[in-house]
Amino acid sequence: MTLRSFIRHETLLTLLLALVLVVLSFQSDKFFTVQNLLNQGRLMTETGLIAITMTFIIATGGIDLSVGSILGLSAILTGVFWHNVGLSLPLTAVAAIAVGTVAGLVNGIIITRFKVPPLIATLATLALYRGLAEGISQARSVRGYPEWFYVLGQGQVLGVPTQLWILLLAAITASIALTYTRCGRTVYVIGFNEVAARFSGLSVEGTKLALYTASGFTAAVAAVIFVSRVSTTRSDMGTGIELDAITAVVLGGTSIFGGRGTVLGTVIGLCLIQALKNGLSLAGVKGDGTIMLIGVVLILAILVSNLFERSGAR
């Protein structure tokens, strides 16, 4: 896969995003406003953080279905550590993120040490972590956090939602790491040919272990932001978020078979999905219709991208 191919897909996606923004702006005068666009950026941050790390994982040919459950577990522990255990809120956030990171590490150990396929391993831990979250919460939610805590999920810095700065920083850092570092090159090689990566002396297991651990970390960070944004904790938080993240990654041009993908493509795909959800909702389209249209856009984008790749390979 060449840089030319990446640019083609990302250019196509950018043009599609621009077209969608223009069309939806005619459907509702509330859509293309600064306030609405910034609010949509606030709403897509949790999925965005997870999708960025998912880009690395899918680029290796793997997948992580447990991120939504890790988010739910970390979210409920944020409430339990603060309300029941009595930890200070900053220490609570650190502890919840640490638990999410360990959950990601467990995924990595199962996959790398016991050679369980990522799909099976993370499908199992999806159920495990969600069960733990529900068992710990006992169907109770925690509210009443200090006012300063809401700055993370509801506040602004220089007129921009606080968490959007976090997403931007994460996207830039991840993009540089994937494009210009040895780790990023290793990700591509593993996804393209894992056997060749081993014979080249690359740390295949070490890289995978680090990626799944990072996936747990970002899901836990997203959980703390989520709690701050909605002002409560529930065990069902994050349900289905893994599918949104995977959709954004695949729509962004990352191959589900590995060896190809960019963080920029994932971010554009994420923006496209969020624009469709918001714009169609403002236009009065029901949720089912929105889901169907996103599916159609995903299929068309992949088909057109594959046509470009084939023509470029000739």
PDB file of C-alpha atoms in Angstrom:
ATOM      1  CA  MET A   1       0.000   0.000   0.000  1.00  0.00           C
ATOM      2  CA  THR A   2       1.475   3.323  -1.101  1.00  0.00           C
ATOM      3  CA  LEU A   3       1.063   6.828   0.244  1.00  0.00           C
ATOM      4  CA  ARG A   4      -0.723   7.616  -3.001  1.00  0.00           C
ATOM      5  CA  SER A   5      -3.438   5.096  -2.122  1.00  0.00           C
ATOM      6  CA  PHE A   6      -3.894   6.591   1.335  1.00  0.00           C
ATOM      7  CA  ILE A   7      -4.254  10.079  -0.114  1.00  0.00           C
ATOM      8  CA  ARG A   8      -6.805   8.862  -2.629  1.00  0.00           C
ATOM      9  CA  HIS A   9      -9.044   7.359   0.025  1.00  0.00           C
ATOM     10  CA  GLU A  10      -8.711  10.284   2.411  1.00  0.00           C
ATOM     11  CA  THR A  11      -9.337  12.764  -0.389  1.00  0.00           C
ATOM     12  CA  LEU A  12     -12.456  10.840  -1.396  1.00  0.00           C
ATOM     13  CA  LEU A  13     -13.654  10.798   2.198  1.00  0.00           C
ATOM     14  CA  THR A  14     -12.962  14.518   2.661  1.00  0.00           C
ATOM     15  CA  LEU A  15     -14.953  15.352  -0.466  1.00  0.00           C
ATOM     16  CA  LEU A  16     -17.783  13.134   0.755  1.00  0.00           C
ATOM     17  CA  LEU A  17     -17.724  14.864   4.151  1.00  0.00           C
ATOM     18  CA  ALA A  18     -17.851  18.289   2.476  1.00  0.00           C
ATOM     19  CA  LEU A  19     -20.790  17.175   0.334  1.00  0.00           C
ATOM     20  CA  VAL A  20     -22.648  15.821   3.364  1.00  0.00           C
ATOM     21  CA  LEU A  21     -22.084  19.063   5.303  1.00  0.00           C
ATOM     22  CA  VAL A  22     -23.410  21.157   2.425  1.00  0.00           C
ATOM     23  CA  VAL A  23     -26.481  18.966   1.877  1.00  0.00           C
ATOM     24  CA  LEU A  24     -27.356  18.738   5.561  1.00  0.00           C
ATOM     25  CA  SER A  25     -26.916  22.487   6.037  1.00  0.00           C
ATOM     26  CA  PHE A  26     -29.883  22.964   3.684  1.00  0.00           C
ATOM     27  CA  GLN A  27     -32.005  20.536   5.695  1.00  0.00           C
ATOM     28  CA  SER A  28     -31.793  22.530   8.921  1.00  0.00           C
ATOM     29  CA  ASP A  29     -30.604  26.056   9.696  1.00  0.00           C
ATOM     30  CA  LYS A  30     -29.375  24.817  13.076  1.00  0.00           C
ATOM     31  CA  PHE A  31     -26.913  22.309  11.601  1.00  0.00           C
ATOM     32  CA  PHE A  32     -24.109  24.447  10.205  1.00  0.00           C
ATOM     33  CA  THR A  33     -23.635  26.686  13.243  1.00  0.00           C
ATOM     34  CA  VAL A  34     -20.512  27.011  15.354  1.00  0.00           C
ATOM     35  CA  GLN A  35     -22.375  26.022  18.514  1.00  0.00           C
ATOM     36  CA  ASN A  36     -23.819  22.851  16.968  1.00  0.00           C
ATOM     37  CA  LEU A  37     -20.552  21.776  15.335  1.00  0.00           C
ATOM     38  CA  LEU A  38     -18.608  22.249  18.569  1.00  0.00           C
ATOM     39  CA  ASN A  39     -21.275  20.323  20.454  1.00  0.00           C
ATOM     40  CA  GLN A  40     -20.950  17.444  17.975  1.00  0.00           C
ATOM     41  CA  GLY A  41     -17.209  17.500  18.570  1.00  0.00           C
ATOM     42  CA  ARG A  42     -17.939  17.166  22.277  1.00  0.00           C
ATOM     43  CA  LEU A  43     -20.232  14.192  21.674  1.00  0.00           C
ATOM     44  CA  MET A  44     -17.814  12.259  19.452  1.00  0.00           C
ATOM     45  CA  THR A  45     -14.754  12.544  21.713  1.00  0.00           C
ATOM     46  CA  GLU A  46     -15.201   9.261  23.594  1.00  0.00           C
ATOM     47  CA  THR A  47     -15.698   7.281  20.385  1.00  0.00           C
ATOM     48  CA  GLY A  48     -12.825   9.190  18.782  1.00  0.00           C
ATOM     49  CA  LEU A  49     -10.318   8.309  21.486  1.00  0.00           C
ATOM     50  CA  ILE A  50     -11.228   4.634  21.210  1.00  0.00           C
ATOM     51  CA  ALA A  51     -11.180   4.734  17.395  1.00  0.00           C
ATOM     52  CA  ILE A  52      -7.672   6.211  17.299  1.00  0.00           C
ATOM     53  CA  THR A  53      -6.217   3.285  19.220  1.00  0.00           C
ATOM     54  CA  MET A  54      -8.451   0.867  17.306  1.00  0.00           C
ATOM     55  CA  THR A  55      -6.762   2.092  14.117  1.00  0.00           C
ATOM     56  CA  PHE A  56      -3.451   0.650  15.321  1.00  0.00           C
ATOM     57  CA  ILE A  57      -5.047  -2.626  16.373  1.00  0.00           C
ATOM     58  CA  ILE A  58      -6.999  -3.169  13.151  1.00  0.00           C
ATOM     59  CA  ALA A  59      -3.921  -2.201  11.119  1.00  0.00           C
ATOM     60  CA  THR A  60      -2.179  -5.221  12.690  1.00  0.00           C
ATOM     61  CA  GLY A  61      -5.056  -7.459  11.608  1.00  0.00           C
ATOM     62  CA  GLY A  62      -6.553  -7.574  15.117  1.00  0.00           C
ATOM     63  CA  ILE A  63      -9.686  -6.194  16.746  1.00  0.00           C
ATOM     64  CA  ASP A  64     -10.857  -5.194  20.221  1.00  0.00           C
ATOM     65  CA  LEU A  65     -14.544  -5.737  20.955  1.00  0.00           C
ATOM     66  CA  SER A  66     -14.166  -5.205  24.701  1.00  0.00           C
ATOM     67  CA  VAL A  67     -13.550  -1.426  24.699  1.00  0.00           C
ATOM     68  CA  GLY A  68     -17.188  -0.577  25.370  1.00  0.00           C
ATOM     69  CA  SER A  69     -17.248  -2.893  28.376  1.00  0.00           C
ATOM     70  CA  ILE A  70     -13.940  -1.479  29.640  1.00  0.00           C
ATOM     71  CA  LEU A  71     -15.465   1.987  29.362  1.00  0.00           C
ATOM     72  CA  GLY A  72     -18.504   0.851  31.345  1.00  0.00           C
ATOM     73  CA  LEU A  73     -16.356  -0.831  34.020  1.00  0.00           C
ATOM     74  CA  SER A  74     -14.071   2.202  34.395  1.00  0.00           C
ATOM     75  CA  ALA A  75     -17.084   4.528  34.508  1.00  0.00           C
ATOM     76  CA  ILE A  76     -18.838   2.646  37.292  1.00  0.00           C
ATOM     77  CA  LEU A  77     -15.571   2.357  39.236  1.00  0.00           C
ATOM     78  CA  THR A  78     -15.179   6.125  38.997  1.00  0.00           C
ATOM     79  CA  GLY A  79     -18.397   6.440  40.982  1.00  0.00           C
ATOM     80  CA  VAL A  80     -17.657   3.561  43.371  1.00  0.00           C
ATOM     81  CA  PHE A  81     -14.121   4.674  44.226  1.00  0.00           C
ATOM     82  CA  TRP A  82     -15.308   8.214  44.926  1.00  0.00           C
ATOM     83  CA  HIS A  83     -18.706   7.633  46.539  1.00  0.00           C
ATOM     84  CA  ASN A  84     -18.253   4.284  48.310  1.00  0.00           C
ATOM     85  CA  VAL A  85     -14.523   3.974  48.956  1.00  0.00           C
ATOM     86  CA  GLY A  86     -14.001   7.654  49.724  1.00  0.00           C
ATOM     87  CA  LEU A  87     -11.035   8.374  47.463  1.00  0.00           C
ATOM     88  CA  SER A  88     -10.471  11.921  46.282  1.00  0.00           C
ATOM     89  CA  LEU A  89     -11.817  12.504  42.783  1.00  0.00           C
ATOM     90  CA  PRO A  90      -8.400  12.961  41.116  1.00  0.00           C
ATOM     91  CA  LEU A  91      -7.174   9.734  42.706  1.00  0.00           C
ATOM     92  CA  THR A  92     -10.440   8.073  41.740  1.00  0.00           C
ATOM     93  CA  ALA A  93      -9.892   8.996  38.073  1.00  0.00           C
ATOM     94  CA  VAL A  94      -6.344   7.642  38.176  1.00  0.00           C
ATOM     95  CA  ALA A  95      -7.525   4.396  39.791  1.00  0.00           C
ATOM     96  CA  ALA A  96     -10.345   3.917  37.265  1.00  0.00           C
ATOM     97  CA  ILE A  97      -7.964   4.535  34.361  1.00  0.00           C
ATOM     98  CA  ALA A  98      -5.487   2.093  35.905  1.00  0.00           C
ATOM     99  CA  VAL A  99      -8.172  -0.611  36.063  1.00  0.00           C
ATOM    100  CA  GLY A 100      -9.084  -0.019  32.422  1.00  0.00           C
ATOM    101  CA  THR A 101      -5.430  -0.220  31.448  1.00  0.00           C
ATOM    102  CA  VAL A 102      -5.031  -3.524  33.285  1.00  0.00           C
ATOM    103  CA  ALA A 103      -8.148  -4.830  31.521  1.00  0.00           C
ATOM    104  CA  GLY A 104      -6.513  -3.993  28.198  1.00  0.00           C
ATOM    105  CA  LEU A 105      -3.306  -5.675  29.364  1.00  0.00           C
ATOM    106  CA  VAL A 106      -5.280  -8.833  30.181  1.00  0.00           C
ATOM    107  CA  ASN A 107      -6.629  -8.806  26.630  1.00  0.00           C
ATOM    108  CA  GLY A 108      -3.094  -8.514  25.305  1.00  0.00           C
ATOM    109  CA  ILE A 109      -1.809 -11.361  27.459  1.00  0.00           C
ATOM    110  CA  ILE A 110      -4.626 -13.677  26.383  1.00  0.00           C
ATOM    111  CA  ILE A 111      -3.937 -12.868  22.722  1.00  0.00           C
ATOM    112  CA  THR A 112      -0.131 -12.934  22.746  1.00  0.00           C
ATOM    113  CA  ARG A 113       0.712 -15.517  25.399  1.00  0.00           C
ATOM    114  CA  PHE A 114      -2.148 -17.970  24.926  1.00  0.00           C
ATOM    115  CA  LYS A 115      -2.515 -17.403  21.165  1.00  0.00           C
ATOM    116  CA  VAL A 116      -6.262 -16.838  21.343  1.00  0.00           C
ATOM    117  CA  PRO A 117      -7.586 -15.014  18.221  1.00  0.00           C
ATOM    118  CA  PRO A 118      -8.362 -11.349  19.065  1.00  0.00           C
ATOM    119  CA  LEU A 119     -11.991 -11.685  17.986  1.00  0.00           C
ATOM    120  CA  ILE A 120     -12.610 -14.582  20.399  1.00  0.00           C
ATOM    121  CA  ALA A 121     -10.508 -13.174  23.228  1.00  0.00           C
ATOM    122  CA  THR A 122     -12.109  -9.720  23.260  1.00  0.00           C
ATOM    123  CA  LEU A 123     -15.595 -11.120  22.693  1.00  0.00           C
ATOM    124  CA  ALA A 124     -15.127 -13.130  25.892  1.00  0.00           C
ATOM    125  CA  THR A 125     -13.735 -10.193  27.876  1.00  0.00           C
ATOM    126  CA  LEU A 126     -16.545  -8.000  26.529  1.00  0.00           C
ATOM    127  CA  ALA A 127     -18.954 -10.202  28.480  1.00  0.00           C
ATOM    128  CA  LEU A 128     -16.596 -10.484  31.460  1.00  0.00           C
ATOM    129  CA  TYR A 129     -15.987  -6.759  31.935  1.00  0.00           C
ATOM    130  CA  ARG A 130     -19.633  -5.848  31.345  1.00  0.00           C
ATOM    131  CA  GLY A 131     -20.665  -8.456  33.889  1.00  0.00           C
ATOM    132  CA  LEU A 132     -18.210  -7.024  36.410  1.00  0.00           C
ATOM    133  CA  ALA A 133     -19.564  -3.518  35.814  1.00  0.00           C
ATOM    134  CA  GLU A 134     -23.152  -4.655  36.342  1.00  0.00           C
ATOM    135  CA  GLY A 135     -22.241  -6.705  39.393  1.00  0.00           C
ATOM    136  CA  ILE A 136     -20.367  -3.830  41.014  1.00  0.00           C
ATOM    137  CA  SER A 137     -23.053  -1.248  40.259  1.00  0.00           C
ATOM    138  CA  GLN A 138     -26.020  -3.366  41.367  1.00  0.00           C
ATOM    139  CA  ALA A 139     -28.149  -1.260  38.988  1.00  0.00           C
ATOM    140  CA  ARG A 140     -27.321   1.885  40.989  1.00  0.00           C
ATOM    141  CA  SER A 141     -25.918   5.107  39.556  1.00  0.00           C
ATOM    142  CA  VAL A 142     -23.701   7.689  41.225  1.00  0.00           C
ATOM    143  CA  ARG A 143     -24.365  11.426  40.896  1.00  0.00           C
ATOM    144  CA  GLY A 144     -23.453  14.659  42.644  1.00  0.00           C
ATOM    145  CA  TYR A 145     -19.838  15.119  41.565  1.00  0.00           C
ATOM    146  CA  PRO A 146     -18.035  18.375  42.428  1.00  0.00           C
ATOM    147  CA  GLU A 147     -18.630  21.250  40.011  1.00  0.00           C
ATOM    148  CA  TRP A 148     -14.973  21.439  38.940  1.00  0.00           C
ATOM    149  CA  PHE A 149     -15.116  17.857  37.662  1.00  0.00           C
ATOM    150  CA  TYR A 150     -17.615  18.848  34.967  1.00  0.00           C
ATOM    151  CA  VAL A 151     -15.048  21.120  33.322  1.00  0.00           C
ATOM    152  CA  LEU A 152     -13.549  18.032  31.686  1.00  0.00           C
ATOM    153  CA  GLY A 153     -16.766  16.945  29.979  1.00  0.00           C
ATOM    154  CA  GLN A 154     -18.866  20.102  29.875  1.00  0.00           C
ATOM    155  CA  GLY A 155     -16.400  22.992  30.002  1.00  0.00           C
ATOM    156  CA  GLN A 156     -14.508  24.943  27.364  1.00  0.00           C
ATOM    157  CA  VAL A 157     -10.969  26.154  26.766  1.00  0.00           C
ATOM    158  CA  LEU A 158     -10.624  29.135  24.429  1.00  0.00           C
ATOM    159  CA  GLY A 159     -14.210  28.613  23.334  1.00  0.00           C
ATOM    160  CA  VAL A 160     -13.607  24.976  22.352  1.00  0.00           C
ATOM    161  CA  PRO A 161     -14.936  21.994  24.389  1.00  0.00           C
ATOM    162  CA  THR A 162     -12.248  20.746  26.773  1.00  0.00           C
ATOM    163  CA  GLN A 163     -12.384  17.137  25.592  1.00  0.00           C
ATOM    164  CA  LEU A 164     -12.052  18.212  21.956  1.00  0.00           C
ATOM    165  CA  TRP A 165      -8.558  19.505  22.784  1.00  0.00           C
ATOM    166  CA  ILE A 166      -7.772  16.107  24.291  1.00  0.00           C
ATOM    167  CA  LEU A 167      -9.019  14.356  21.136  1.00  0.00           C
ATOM    168  CA  LEU A 168      -6.979  16.684  18.912  1.00  0.00           C
ATOM    169  CA  LEU A 169      -3.817  16.084  20.928  1.00  0.00           C
ATOM    170  CA  ALA A 170      -4.386  12.316  20.880  1.00  0.00           C
ATOM    171  CA  ALA A 171      -4.991  12.333  17.113  1.00  0.00           C
ATOM    172  CA  ILE A 172      -1.846  14.335  16.340  1.00  0.00           C
ATOM    173  CA  THR A 173       0.331  12.230  18.644  1.00  0.00           C
ATOM    174  CA  ALA A 174      -1.053   8.946  17.293  1.00  0.00           C
ATOM    175  CA  SER A 175      -0.716  10.085  13.681  1.00  0.00           C
ATOM    176  CA  ILE A 176       2.950  10.966  14.171  1.00  0.00           C
ATOM    177  CA  ALA A 177       3.581   7.664  15.974  1.00  0.00           C
ATOM    178  CA  LEU A 178       1.912   5.569  13.270  1.00  0.00           C
ATOM    179  CA  THR A 179       3.513   7.401  10.354  1.00  0.00           C
ATOM    180  CA  TYR A 180       7.030   8.244  11.473  1.00  0.00           C
ATOM    181  CA  THR A 181       8.128   5.887  14.260  1.00  0.00           C
ATOM    182  CA  ARG A 182       9.505   2.363  14.361  1.00  0.00           C
ATOM    183  CA  CYS A 183       6.414   1.273  16.279  1.00  0.00           C
ATOM    184  CA  GLY A 184       4.165   2.535  13.499  1.00  0.00           C
ATOM    185  CA  ARG A 185       6.176   0.750  10.828  1.00  0.00           C
ATOM    186  CA  THR A 186       6.031  -2.402  12.918  1.00  0.00           C
ATOM    187  CA  VAL A 187       2.231  -2.137  13.058  1.00  0.00           C
ATOM    188  CA  TYR A 188       2.034  -2.047   9.261  1.00  0.00           C
ATOM    189  CA  VAL A 189       4.462  -4.930   8.808  1.00  0.00           C
ATOM    190  CA  ILE A 190       2.580  -7.127  11.299  1.00  0.00           C
ATOM    191  CA  GLY A 191      -0.679  -6.435   9.497  1.00  0.00           C
ATOM    192  CA  PHE A 192       0.822  -7.017   6.064  1.00  0.00           C
ATOM    193  CA  ASN A 193       2.724 -10.216   6.924  1.00  0.00           C
ATOM    194  CA  GLU A 194       3.115 -11.312  10.528  1.00  0.00           C
ATOM    195  CA  VAL A 195       5.454 -14.176   9.642  1.00  0.00           C
ATOM    196  CA  ALA A 196       7.766 -11.811   7.792  1.00  0.00           C
ATOM    197  CA  ALA A 197       7.678  -9.455  10.767  1.00  0.00           C
ATOM    198  CA  ARG A 198       8.890 -12.248  13.050  1.00  0.00           C
ATOM    199  CA  PHE A 199      11.695 -13.229  10.687  1.00  0.00           C
ATOM    200  CA  SER A 200      12.701  -9.559  10.496  1.00  0.00           C
ATOM    201  CA  GLY A 201      13.305  -9.559  14.230  1.00  0.00           C
ATOM    202  CA  LEU A 202      10.388  -7.244  15.029  1.00  0.00           C
ATOM    203  CA  SER A 203       8.691  -7.551  18.412  1.00  0.00           C
ATOM    204  CA  VAL A 204       5.324  -8.842  17.266  1.00  0.00           C
ATOM    205  CA  GLU A 205       4.044  -9.974  20.675  1.00  0.00           C
ATOM    206  CA  GLY A 206       5.435  -6.911  22.438  1.00  0.00           C
ATOM    207  CA  THR A 207       3.780  -4.566  19.958  1.00  0.00           C
ATOM    208  CA  LYS A 208       0.413  -6.306  20.208  1.00  0.00           C
ATOM    209  CA  LEU A 209       0.593  -6.350  24.007  1.00  0.00           C
ATOM    210  CA  ALA A 210       1.318  -2.611  24.043  1.00  0.00           C
ATOM    211  CA  LEU A 211      -1.523  -1.859  21.633  1.00  0.00           C
ATOM    212  CA  TYR A 212      -4.207  -3.762  23.549  1.00  0.00           C
ATOM    213  CA  THR A 213      -2.985  -2.195  26.798  1.00  0.00           C
ATOM    214  CA  ALA A 214      -3.203   1.245  25.165  1.00  0.00           C
ATOM    215  CA  SER A 215      -6.708   0.373  23.974  1.00  0.00           C
ATOM    216  CA  GLY A 216      -7.776  -0.302  27.555  1.00  0.00           C
ATOM    217  CA  PHE A 217      -6.138   2.958  28.659  1.00  0.00           C
ATOM    218  CA  THR A 218      -7.923   5.108  26.080  1.00  0.00           C
ATOM    219  CA  ALA A 219     -11.256   3.420  26.820  1.00  0.00           C
ATOM    220  CA  ALA A 220     -10.782   4.230  30.509  1.00  0.00           C
ATOM    221  CA  VAL A 221      -9.845   7.850  29.774  1.00  0.00           C
ATOM    222  CA  ALA A 222     -12.961   8.056  27.600  1.00  0.00           C
ATOM    223  CA  ALA A 223     -14.950   6.704  30.565  1.00  0.00           C
ATOM    224  CA  VAL A 224     -13.829   9.517  32.880  1.00  0.00           C
ATOM    225  CA  ILE A 225     -14.673  12.088  30.204  1.00  0.00           C
ATOM    226  CA  PHE A 226     -18.042  10.392  29.643  1.00  0.00           C
ATOM    227  CA  VAL A 227     -18.894  10.531  33.349  1.00  0.00           C
ATOM    228  CA  SER A 228     -17.949  14.200  33.480  1.00  0.00           C
ATOM    229  CA  ARG A 229     -20.093  14.941  30.420  1.00  0.00           C
ATOM    230  CA  VAL A 230     -23.295  13.161  31.536  1.00  0.00           C
ATOM    231  CA  SER A 231     -22.854  13.858  35.287  1.00  0.00           C
ATOM    232  CA  THR A 232     -23.546  10.277  36.352  1.00  0.00           C
ATOM    233  CA  THR A 233     -22.234   6.720  36.195  1.00  0.00           C
ATOM    234  CA  ARG A 234     -24.099   3.659  34.962  1.00  0.00           C
ATOM    235  CA  SER A 235     -22.944   0.137  34.190  1.00  0.00           C
ATOM    236  CA  ASP A 236     -24.418   0.267  30.660  1.00  0.00           C
ATOM    237  CA  MET A 237     -22.194   3.160  29.598  1.00  0.00           C
ATOM    238  CA  GLY A 238     -20.275   2.461  26.418  1.00  0.00           C
ATOM    239  CA  THR A 239     -22.641  -0.224  25.145  1.00  0.00           C
ATOM    240  CA  GLY A 240     -22.142  -0.449  21.377  1.00  0.00           C
ATOM    241  CA  ILE A 241     -19.388   2.160  21.255  1.00  0.00           C
ATOM    242  CA  GLU A 242     -16.968  -0.459  19.920  1.00  0.00           C
ATOM    243  CA  LEU A 243     -19.097  -0.788  16.779  1.00  0.00           C
ATOM    244  CA  ASP A 244     -19.082   2.986  16.232  1.00  0.00           C
ATOM    245  CA  ALA A 245     -15.308   3.057  16.636  1.00  0.00           C
ATOM    246  CA  ILE A 246     -14.745   0.137  14.257  1.00  0.00           C
ATOM    247  CA  THR A 247     -17.076   1.728  11.692  1.00  0.00           C
ATOM    248  CA  ALA A 248     -15.099   4.987  11.819  1.00  0.00           C
ATOM    249  CA  VAL A 249     -11.795   3.120  11.450  1.00  0.00           C
ATOM    250  CA  VAL A 250     -12.945   1.002   8.494  1.00  0.00           C
ATOM    251  CA  LEU A 251     -14.676   3.956   6.846  1.00  0.00           C
ATOM    252  CA  GLY A 252     -11.415   5.856   7.265  1.00  0.00           C
ATOM    253  CA  GLY A 253      -9.605   3.363   5.052  1.00  0.00           C
ATOM    254  CA  THR A 254      -8.009   0.983   7.541  1.00  0.00           C
ATOM    255  CA  SER A 255      -8.065  -2.559   6.166  1.00  0.00           C
ATOM    256  CA  ILE A 256      -9.792  -5.078   8.416  1.00  0.00           C
ATOM    257  CA  PHE A 257      -7.153  -7.563   7.202  1.00  0.00           C
ATOM    258  CA  GLY A 258      -4.311  -5.332   8.391  1.00  0.00           C
ATOM    259  CA  GLY A 259      -1.360  -3.595   6.766  1.00  0.00           C
ATOM    260  CA  ARG A 260      -3.136  -0.360   5.893  1.00  0.00           C
ATOM    261  CA  GLY A 261      -4.640   2.594   7.736  1.00  0.00           C
ATOM    262  CA  THR A 262      -4.145   6.160   8.923  1.00  0.00           C
ATOM    263  CA  VAL A 263      -5.319   8.129  11.931  1.00  0.00           C
ATOM    264  CA  LEU A 264      -6.326  11.014   9.656  1.00  0.00           C
ATOM    265  CA  GLY A 265      -8.664   8.716   7.742  1.00  0.00           C
ATOM    266  CA  THR A 266     -10.204   7.526  11.001  1.00  0.00           C
ATOM    267  CA  VAL A 267     -10.822  11.093  12.189  1.00  0.00           C
ATOM    268  CA  ILE A 268     -12.458  12.045   8.879  1.00  0.00           C
ATOM    269  CA  GLY A 269     -14.603   8.909   9.031  1.00  0.00           C
ATOM    270  CA  LEU A 270     -15.595   9.769  12.600  1.00  0.00           C
ATOM    271  CA  CYS A 271     -16.586  13.317  11.577  1.00  0.00           C
ATOM    272  CA  LEU A 272     -18.625  11.964   8.674  1.00  0.00           C
ATOM    273  CA  ILE A 273     -20.555   9.547  10.891  1.00  0.00           C
ATOM    274  CA  GLN A 274     -21.249  12.216  13.529  1.00  0.00           C
ATOM    275  CA  ALA A 275     -22.352  14.719  10.870  1.00  0.00           C
ATOM    276  CA  LEU A 276     -24.799  12.197   9.431  1.00  0.00           C
ATOM    277  CA  LYS A 277     -26.218  11.340  12.862  1.00  0.00           C
ATOM    278  CA  ASN A 278     -26.712  14.959  13.849  1.00  0.00           C
ATOM    279  CA  GLY A 279     -27.830  16.336  10.496  1.00  0.00           C
ATOM    280  CA  LEU A 280     -30.358  13.607   9.833  1.00  0.00           C
ATOM    281  CA  SER A 281     -31.713  13.912  13.362  1.00  0.00           C
ATOM    282  CA  LEU A 282     -32.226  17.667  12.896  1.00  0.00           C
ATOM    283  CA  ALA A 283     -33.891  16.922   9.557  1.00  0.00           C
ATOM    284  CA  GLY A 284     -36.397  14.665  11.315  1.00  0.00           C
ATOM    285  CA  VAL A 285     -35.046  11.316  10.105  1.00  0.00           C
ATOM    286  CA  LYS A 286     -35.613   8.508  12.608  1.00  0.00           C
ATOM    287  CA  GLY A 287     -32.751   6.536  14.144  1.00  0.00           C
ATOM    288  CA  ASP A 288     -33.273   3.447  11.993  1.00  0.00           C
ATOM    289  CA  GLY A 289     -33.024   5.511   8.832  1.00  0.00           C
ATOM    290  CA  THR A 290     -29.803   7.097  10.044  1.00  0.00           C
ATOM    291  CA  ILE A 291     -28.227   3.719  10.767  1.00  0.00           C
ATOM    292  CA  MET A 292     -29.206   2.442   7.324  1.00  0.00           C
ATOM    293  CA  LEU A 293     -27.757   5.489   5.579  1.00  0.00           C
ATOM    294  CA  ILE A 294     -24.480   5.231   7.506  1.00  0.00           C
ATOM    295  CA  GLY A 295     -24.282   1.584   6.417  1.00  0.00           C
ATOM    296  CA  VAL A 296     -24.832   2.581   2.782  1.00  0.00           C
ATOM    297  CA  VAL A 297     -22.161   5.291   3.011  1.00  0.00           C
ATOM    298  CA  LEU A 298     -19.727   2.804   4.549  1.00  0.00           C
ATOM    299  CA  ILE A 299     -20.298   0.249   1.794  1.00  0.00           C
ATOM    300  CA  LEU A 300     -20.008   2.826  -0.994  1.00  0.00           C
ATOM    301  CA  ALA A 301     -16.847   4.371   0.443  1.00  0.00           C
ATOM    302  CA  ILE A 302     -15.169   0.968   0.715  1.00  0.00           C
ATOM    303  CA  LEU A 303     -16.238  -0.078  -2.787  1.00  0.00           C
ATOM    304  CA  VAL A 304     -15.007   3.148  -4.395  1.00  0.00           C
ATOM    305  CA  SER A 305     -11.752   2.973  -2.423  1.00  0.00           C
ATOM    306  CA  ASN A 306     -11.173  -0.592  -3.610  1.00  0.00           C
ATOM    307  CA  LEU A 307     -11.763   0.503  -7.210  1.00  0.00           C
ATOM    308  CA  PHE A 308      -9.157   3.220  -6.812  1.00  0.00           C
ATOM    309  CA  GLU A 309      -6.682   0.741  -5.336  1.00  0.00           C
ATOM    310  CA  ARG A 310      -7.166  -1.732  -8.158  1.00  0.00           C
ATOM    311  CA  SER A 311      -6.764   0.926 -10.827  1.00  0.00           C
ATOM    312  CA  GLY A 312      -3.634   2.190  -9.079  1.00  0.00           C
ATOM    313  CA  ALA A 313      -2.172  -1.316  -8.954  1.00  0.00           C
ATOM    314  CA  ARG A 314      -2.436  -1.782 -12.738  1.00  0.00           C
TER     315      ARG A 314
END
